[in-house]
């Protein structure tokens, strides 16, 4: 358990893209405000871990609430059909190649990390949405059986090269290797497929 924090937690506009049709972790039952409130509670109880740099933390969702988050990942097998597409997260950012699985069953959610950025970190790139001490930037459902999930290599690249949309960071070789290894074994199920289930 980490040091207990008495802080305010707001909802950053960036997290609002995490919906049923996004191909990302989403919650069909909890609002972004409710998720941010839960993050505040977890910080106050010391239930979080440090992120990839100072000013980034991952609040741990209570076990009883993990079932409220949908995990978008499938295992990649020889039968997995993959689709590559050139996309942008936002108009001002560089495009990247996004891989999606076109078949497979979503893995059950094991645990959920709520990613929070401190206001001074967001201010570095003028991406704060509120006056809160911390803001909910994203949340990730980790497939059952895994303790945590490495950051995606495209996100790491954007951060380390300080490209538009990135937050300054420098990652050790082990983190790069873990990221590539994870994304060789798992893929996000295309939203149109997961919507049919």
PDB file of C-alpha atoms in Angstrom:
ATOM      1  CA  UNK A   1       0.000   0.000   0.000  1.00  0.00           C
ATOM      2  CA  UNK A   2       1.262   3.473  -0.909  1.00  0.00           C
ATOM      3  CA  UNK A   3       1.032   6.685   1.094  1.00  0.00           C
ATOM      4  CA  UNK A   4      -2.571   7.865   1.467  1.00  0.00           C
ATOM      5  CA  UNK A   5      -3.344  10.981  -0.577  1.00  0.00           C
ATOM      6  CA  UNK A   6      -5.987  13.606   0.183  1.00  0.00           C
ATOM      7  CA  UNK A   7      -6.623  14.990  -3.297  1.00  0.00           C
ATOM      8  CA  UNK A   8      -9.236  15.967  -5.842  1.00  0.00           C
ATOM      9  CA  UNK A   9      -9.667  13.905  -9.027  1.00  0.00           C
ATOM     10  CA  UNK A  10     -11.293  15.286 -12.172  1.00  0.00           C
ATOM     11  CA  UNK A  11     -12.241  13.783 -15.530  1.00  0.00           C
ATOM     12  CA  UNK A  12      -9.910  14.648 -18.406  1.00  0.00           C
ATOM     13  CA  UNK A  13     -11.574  15.048 -21.804  1.00  0.00           C
ATOM     14  CA  UNK A  14      -9.201  12.444 -23.273  1.00  0.00           C
ATOM     15  CA  UNK A  15     -10.736   9.553 -21.274  1.00  0.00           C
ATOM     16  CA  UNK A  16     -14.195  10.264 -22.677  1.00  0.00           C
ATOM     17  CA  UNK A  17     -13.257   8.426 -25.891  1.00  0.00           C
ATOM     18  CA  UNK A  18     -13.446   5.100 -23.996  1.00  0.00           C
ATOM     19  CA  UNK A  19     -16.877   3.867 -25.023  1.00  0.00           C
ATOM     20  CA  UNK A  20     -18.532   0.741 -26.392  1.00  0.00           C
ATOM     21  CA  UNK A  21     -17.564   1.572 -29.990  1.00  0.00           C
ATOM     22  CA  UNK A  22     -13.958   2.604 -29.230  1.00  0.00           C
ATOM     23  CA  UNK A  23     -12.271  -0.800 -28.977  1.00  0.00           C
ATOM     24  CA  UNK A  24     -10.900   0.295 -25.608  1.00  0.00           C
ATOM     25  CA  UNK A  25     -11.753  -0.690 -22.050  1.00  0.00           C
ATOM     26  CA  UNK A  26     -15.118   0.779 -21.150  1.00  0.00           C
ATOM     27  CA  UNK A  27     -17.778   0.498 -18.478  1.00  0.00           C
ATOM     28  CA  UNK A  28     -21.413  -0.016 -19.497  1.00  0.00           C
ATOM     29  CA  UNK A  29     -22.614   0.896 -15.993  1.00  0.00           C
ATOM     30  CA  UNK A  30     -20.274   3.532 -14.511  1.00  0.00           C
ATOM     31  CA  UNK A  31     -19.987   7.156 -15.646  1.00  0.00           C
ATOM     32  CA  UNK A  32     -16.573   8.799 -16.002  1.00  0.00           C
ATOM     33  CA  UNK A  33     -17.411  10.929 -12.963  1.00  0.00           C
ATOM     34  CA  UNK A  34     -18.185   7.808 -10.909  1.00  0.00           C
ATOM     35  CA  UNK A  35     -14.893   6.237 -12.017  1.00  0.00           C
ATOM     36  CA  UNK A  36     -12.988   9.405 -11.031  1.00  0.00           C
ATOM     37  CA  UNK A  37     -14.742   9.402  -7.640  1.00  0.00           C
ATOM     38  CA  UNK A  38     -13.665   5.795  -7.124  1.00  0.00           C
ATOM     39  CA  UNK A  39     -10.092   6.745  -8.077  1.00  0.00           C
ATOM     40  CA  UNK A  40     -10.147   9.474  -5.406  1.00  0.00           C
ATOM     41  CA  UNK A  41     -11.334   6.954  -2.815  1.00  0.00           C
ATOM     42  CA  UNK A  42      -8.547   4.543  -3.756  1.00  0.00           C
ATOM     43  CA  UNK A  43      -5.899   7.288  -3.550  1.00  0.00           C
ATOM     44  CA  UNK A  44      -7.156   8.267  -0.105  1.00  0.00           C
ATOM     45  CA  UNK A  45      -6.790   4.633   0.981  1.00  0.00           C
ATOM     46  CA  UNK A  46      -3.304   4.292  -0.558  1.00  0.00           C
ATOM     47  CA  UNK A  47      -4.514   1.755  -3.154  1.00  0.00           C
ATOM     48  CA  UNK A  48      -2.379   2.827  -6.102  1.00  0.00           C
ATOM     49  CA  UNK A  49       1.045   2.318  -7.640  1.00  0.00           C
ATOM     50  CA  UNK A  50       3.496   4.677  -9.304  1.00  0.00           C
ATOM     51  CA  UNK A  51       3.390   5.024 -13.070  1.00  0.00           C
ATOM     52  CA  UNK A  52       6.123   5.452 -15.656  1.00  0.00           C
ATOM     53  CA  UNK A  53       7.181   8.877 -14.337  1.00  0.00           C
ATOM     54  CA  UNK A  54       6.669  11.242 -11.438  1.00  0.00           C
ATOM     55  CA  UNK A  55       3.153  12.656 -11.607  1.00  0.00           C
ATOM     56  CA  UNK A  56       1.559   9.545 -13.122  1.00  0.00           C
ATOM     57  CA  UNK A  57      -0.117   6.954 -10.908  1.00  0.00           C
ATOM     58  CA  UNK A  58      -2.361   3.938 -11.385  1.00  0.00           C
ATOM     59  CA  UNK A  59      -5.222   3.608  -8.923  1.00  0.00           C
ATOM     60  CA  UNK A  60      -6.389   0.040  -8.350  1.00  0.00           C
ATOM     61  CA  UNK A  61     -10.105  -0.638  -8.812  1.00  0.00           C
ATOM     62  CA  UNK A  62     -11.732  -2.546  -5.952  1.00  0.00           C
ATOM     63  CA  UNK A  63     -12.113  -6.235  -6.752  1.00  0.00           C
ATOM     64  CA  UNK A  64     -15.900  -6.061  -6.506  1.00  0.00           C
ATOM     65  CA  UNK A  65     -16.046  -3.327  -9.170  1.00  0.00           C
ATOM     66  CA  UNK A  66     -13.758  -4.965 -11.752  1.00  0.00           C
ATOM     67  CA  UNK A  67     -16.714  -6.771 -13.333  1.00  0.00           C
ATOM     68  CA  UNK A  68     -18.134  -3.356 -14.297  1.00  0.00           C
ATOM     69  CA  UNK A  69     -15.308  -2.906 -16.841  1.00  0.00           C
ATOM     70  CA  UNK A  70     -15.172  -4.699 -20.199  1.00  0.00           C
ATOM     71  CA  UNK A  71     -11.780  -6.030 -21.303  1.00  0.00           C
ATOM     72  CA  UNK A  72     -11.265  -5.626 -25.086  1.00  0.00           C
ATOM     73  CA  UNK A  73      -8.399  -8.120 -25.474  1.00  0.00           C
ATOM     74  CA  UNK A  74      -8.258 -11.512 -27.172  1.00  0.00           C
ATOM     75  CA  UNK A  75      -5.438 -14.040 -27.321  1.00  0.00           C
ATOM     76  CA  UNK A  76      -3.656 -14.073 -30.672  1.00  0.00           C
ATOM     77  CA  UNK A  77      -3.580 -17.581 -32.162  1.00  0.00           C
ATOM     78  CA  UNK A  78      -2.876 -19.002 -35.606  1.00  0.00           C
ATOM     79  CA  UNK A  79      -6.614 -18.640 -36.289  1.00  0.00           C
ATOM     80  CA  UNK A  80      -6.745 -14.939 -35.451  1.00  0.00           C
ATOM     81  CA  UNK A  81      -7.560 -12.647 -38.366  1.00  0.00           C
ATOM     82  CA  UNK A  82      -5.798  -9.308 -37.925  1.00  0.00           C
ATOM     83  CA  UNK A  83      -6.548  -5.982 -39.566  1.00  0.00           C
ATOM     84  CA  UNK A  84      -4.055  -3.120 -39.877  1.00  0.00           C
ATOM     85  CA  UNK A  85      -5.290   0.428 -40.273  1.00  0.00           C
ATOM     86  CA  UNK A  86      -3.617   3.842 -40.301  1.00  0.00           C
ATOM     87  CA  UNK A  87      -5.310   5.998 -37.642  1.00  0.00           C
ATOM     88  CA  UNK A  88      -4.808   9.127 -35.543  1.00  0.00           C
ATOM     89  CA  UNK A  89      -5.850   9.575 -31.916  1.00  0.00           C
ATOM     90  CA  UNK A  90      -6.368  13.292 -32.509  1.00  0.00           C
ATOM     91  CA  UNK A  91      -6.043  15.473 -35.645  1.00  0.00           C
ATOM     92  CA  UNK A  92      -2.846  17.190 -34.452  1.00  0.00           C
ATOM     93  CA  UNK A  93      -1.009  13.895 -33.751  1.00  0.00           C
ATOM     94  CA  UNK A  94       1.030  11.744 -36.114  1.00  0.00           C
ATOM     95  CA  UNK A  95      -0.785   8.730 -37.582  1.00  0.00           C
ATOM     96  CA  UNK A  96       0.182   5.227 -36.498  1.00  0.00           C
ATOM     97  CA  UNK A  97      -0.555   1.647 -37.553  1.00  0.00           C
ATOM     98  CA  UNK A  98      -3.300   0.127 -35.417  1.00  0.00           C
ATOM     99  CA  UNK A  99      -3.811  -3.664 -35.295  1.00  0.00           C
ATOM    100  CA  UNK A 100      -7.184  -5.164 -34.412  1.00  0.00           C
ATOM    101  CA  UNK A 101      -8.401  -8.761 -34.168  1.00  0.00           C
ATOM    102  CA  UNK A 102     -11.435  -9.527 -36.338  1.00  0.00           C
ATOM    103  CA  UNK A 103     -12.385 -12.699 -34.471  1.00  0.00           C
ATOM    104  CA  UNK A 104     -12.041 -14.226 -31.023  1.00  0.00           C
ATOM    105  CA  UNK A 105     -13.699 -13.927 -27.633  1.00  0.00           C
ATOM    106  CA  UNK A 106     -12.892 -11.069 -25.228  1.00  0.00           C
ATOM    107  CA  UNK A 107     -10.883 -12.207 -22.209  1.00  0.00           C
ATOM    108  CA  UNK A 108     -12.428 -11.796 -18.753  1.00  0.00           C
ATOM    109  CA  UNK A 109     -11.326  -8.785 -16.726  1.00  0.00           C
ATOM    110  CA  UNK A 110      -8.881  -9.652 -13.945  1.00  0.00           C
ATOM    111  CA  UNK A 111      -8.206  -6.183 -12.570  1.00  0.00           C
ATOM    112  CA  UNK A 112      -8.464  -2.570 -13.686  1.00  0.00           C
ATOM    113  CA  UNK A 113      -5.955   0.280 -13.527  1.00  0.00           C
ATOM    114  CA  UNK A 114      -7.206   3.874 -13.446  1.00  0.00           C
ATOM    115  CA  UNK A 115      -4.475   6.073 -14.960  1.00  0.00           C
ATOM    116  CA  UNK A 116      -4.196   9.485 -13.328  1.00  0.00           C
ATOM    117  CA  UNK A 117      -1.967  12.423 -14.289  1.00  0.00           C
ATOM    118  CA  UNK A 118      -1.089  15.210 -11.859  1.00  0.00           C
ATOM    119  CA  UNK A 119      -2.066  18.725 -12.944  1.00  0.00           C
ATOM    120  CA  UNK A 120       1.531  19.930 -13.436  1.00  0.00           C
ATOM    121  CA  UNK A 121       2.253  16.996 -15.767  1.00  0.00           C
ATOM    122  CA  UNK A 122      -0.835  17.812 -17.829  1.00  0.00           C
ATOM    123  CA  UNK A 123       0.202  21.471 -17.862  1.00  0.00           C
ATOM    124  CA  UNK A 124       3.465  20.542 -19.627  1.00  0.00           C
ATOM    125  CA  UNK A 125       1.452  19.958 -22.807  1.00  0.00           C
ATOM    126  CA  UNK A 126      -1.539  22.164 -21.885  1.00  0.00           C
ATOM    127  CA  UNK A 127      -3.860  19.138 -21.676  1.00  0.00           C
ATOM    128  CA  UNK A 128      -5.572  19.697 -18.325  1.00  0.00           C
ATOM    129  CA  UNK A 129      -9.393  19.740 -18.427  1.00  0.00           C
ATOM    130  CA  UNK A 130     -10.159  20.705 -14.805  1.00  0.00           C
ATOM    131  CA  UNK A 131      -8.635  22.427 -11.786  1.00  0.00           C
ATOM    132  CA  UNK A 132      -8.342  19.124  -9.891  1.00  0.00           C
ATOM    133  CA  UNK A 133      -5.065  17.891  -8.376  1.00  0.00           C
ATOM    134  CA  UNK A 134      -5.223  14.778 -10.568  1.00  0.00           C
ATOM    135  CA  UNK A 135      -7.209  13.881 -13.679  1.00  0.00           C
ATOM    136  CA  UNK A 136      -8.453  10.538 -14.953  1.00  0.00           C
ATOM    137  CA  UNK A 137      -6.723  10.133 -18.335  1.00  0.00           C
ATOM    138  CA  UNK A 138      -7.503   6.503 -19.140  1.00  0.00           C
ATOM    139  CA  UNK A 139      -8.393   3.147 -17.616  1.00  0.00           C
ATOM    140  CA  UNK A 140      -7.270  -0.319 -18.632  1.00  0.00           C
ATOM    141  CA  UNK A 141      -8.855  -3.670 -17.905  1.00  0.00           C
ATOM    142  CA  UNK A 142      -6.095  -6.242 -17.443  1.00  0.00           C
ATOM    143  CA  UNK A 143      -6.962  -9.760 -18.674  1.00  0.00           C
ATOM    144  CA  UNK A 144      -7.533 -12.312 -15.928  1.00  0.00           C
ATOM    145  CA  UNK A 145      -4.333 -14.158 -15.032  1.00  0.00           C
ATOM    146  CA  UNK A 146      -2.032 -11.161 -15.618  1.00  0.00           C
ATOM    147  CA  UNK A 147      -0.826  -8.897 -12.826  1.00  0.00           C
ATOM    148  CA  UNK A 148      -0.414  -5.824 -14.986  1.00  0.00           C
ATOM    149  CA  UNK A 149      -0.310  -4.753 -18.603  1.00  0.00           C
ATOM    150  CA  UNK A 150       2.660  -3.058 -20.272  1.00  0.00           C
ATOM    151  CA  UNK A 151       2.149   0.283 -21.939  1.00  0.00           C
ATOM    152  CA  UNK A 152       1.706  -0.015 -25.706  1.00  0.00           C
ATOM    153  CA  UNK A 153       4.889   0.499 -27.762  1.00  0.00           C
ATOM    154  CA  UNK A 154       3.276   3.251 -29.863  1.00  0.00           C
ATOM    155  CA  UNK A 155       2.424   5.202 -26.694  1.00  0.00           C
ATOM    156  CA  UNK A 156       5.947   4.666 -25.371  1.00  0.00           C
ATOM    157  CA  UNK A 157       7.418   5.863 -28.664  1.00  0.00           C
ATOM    158  CA  UNK A 158       5.208   8.971 -28.655  1.00  0.00           C
ATOM    159  CA  UNK A 159       6.281   9.788 -25.093  1.00  0.00           C
ATOM    160  CA  UNK A 160       9.991   9.088 -25.435  1.00  0.00           C
ATOM    161  CA  UNK A 161      10.309  11.048 -28.697  1.00  0.00           C
ATOM    162  CA  UNK A 162       8.127  13.805 -27.204  1.00  0.00           C
ATOM    163  CA  UNK A 163       5.805  13.825 -30.201  1.00  0.00           C
ATOM    164  CA  UNK A 164       2.482  15.665 -30.192  1.00  0.00           C
ATOM    165  CA  UNK A 165       0.207  14.019 -27.621  1.00  0.00           C
ATOM    166  CA  UNK A 166       3.121  12.455 -25.751  1.00  0.00           C
ATOM    167  CA  UNK A 167       4.269  13.107 -22.198  1.00  0.00           C
ATOM    168  CA  UNK A 168       8.038  13.250 -21.692  1.00  0.00           C
ATOM    169  CA  UNK A 169       9.460   9.905 -20.542  1.00  0.00           C
ATOM    170  CA  UNK A 170      12.480   7.645 -20.935  1.00  0.00           C
ATOM    171  CA  UNK A 171      11.920   3.883 -20.707  1.00  0.00           C
ATOM    172  CA  UNK A 172      14.477   1.177 -19.873  1.00  0.00           C
ATOM    173  CA  UNK A 173      15.070  -1.641 -22.410  1.00  0.00           C
ATOM    174  CA  UNK A 174      13.170  -4.120 -20.197  1.00  0.00           C
ATOM    175  CA  UNK A 175       9.988  -2.037 -20.523  1.00  0.00           C
ATOM    176  CA  UNK A 176      10.290  -1.919 -24.306  1.00  0.00           C
ATOM    177  CA  UNK A 177      10.819  -5.693 -24.445  1.00  0.00           C
ATOM    178  CA  UNK A 178       7.838  -6.382 -22.142  1.00  0.00           C
ATOM    179  CA  UNK A 179       5.621  -4.155 -24.256  1.00  0.00           C
ATOM    180  CA  UNK A 180       6.536  -5.797 -27.555  1.00  0.00           C
ATOM    181  CA  UNK A 181       6.207  -9.267 -25.984  1.00  0.00           C
ATOM    182  CA  UNK A 182       2.694  -8.508 -24.676  1.00  0.00           C
ATOM    183  CA  UNK A 183       1.460  -7.127 -27.999  1.00  0.00           C
ATOM    184  CA  UNK A 184       2.720 -10.225 -29.821  1.00  0.00           C
ATOM    185  CA  UNK A 185       0.348 -12.333 -27.694  1.00  0.00           C
ATOM    186  CA  UNK A 186      -2.735 -10.125 -27.329  1.00  0.00           C
ATOM    187  CA  UNK A 187      -4.805  -7.906 -29.609  1.00  0.00           C
ATOM    188  CA  UNK A 188      -7.794  -5.632 -29.184  1.00  0.00           C
ATOM    189  CA  UNK A 189     -10.984  -7.019 -30.657  1.00  0.00           C
ATOM    190  CA  UNK A 190     -12.403  -4.732 -33.352  1.00  0.00           C
ATOM    191  CA  UNK A 191     -15.379  -2.802 -31.909  1.00  0.00           C
ATOM    192  CA  UNK A 192     -17.848  -3.965 -34.571  1.00  0.00           C
ATOM    193  CA  UNK A 193     -17.084  -7.573 -33.597  1.00  0.00           C
ATOM    194  CA  UNK A 194     -17.412  -7.027 -29.844  1.00  0.00           C
ATOM    195  CA  UNK A 195     -20.687  -5.127 -30.393  1.00  0.00           C
ATOM    196  CA  UNK A 196     -22.215  -8.227 -31.993  1.00  0.00           C
ATOM    197  CA  UNK A 197     -21.662 -10.353 -28.874  1.00  0.00           C
TER     198      UNK A 197
END
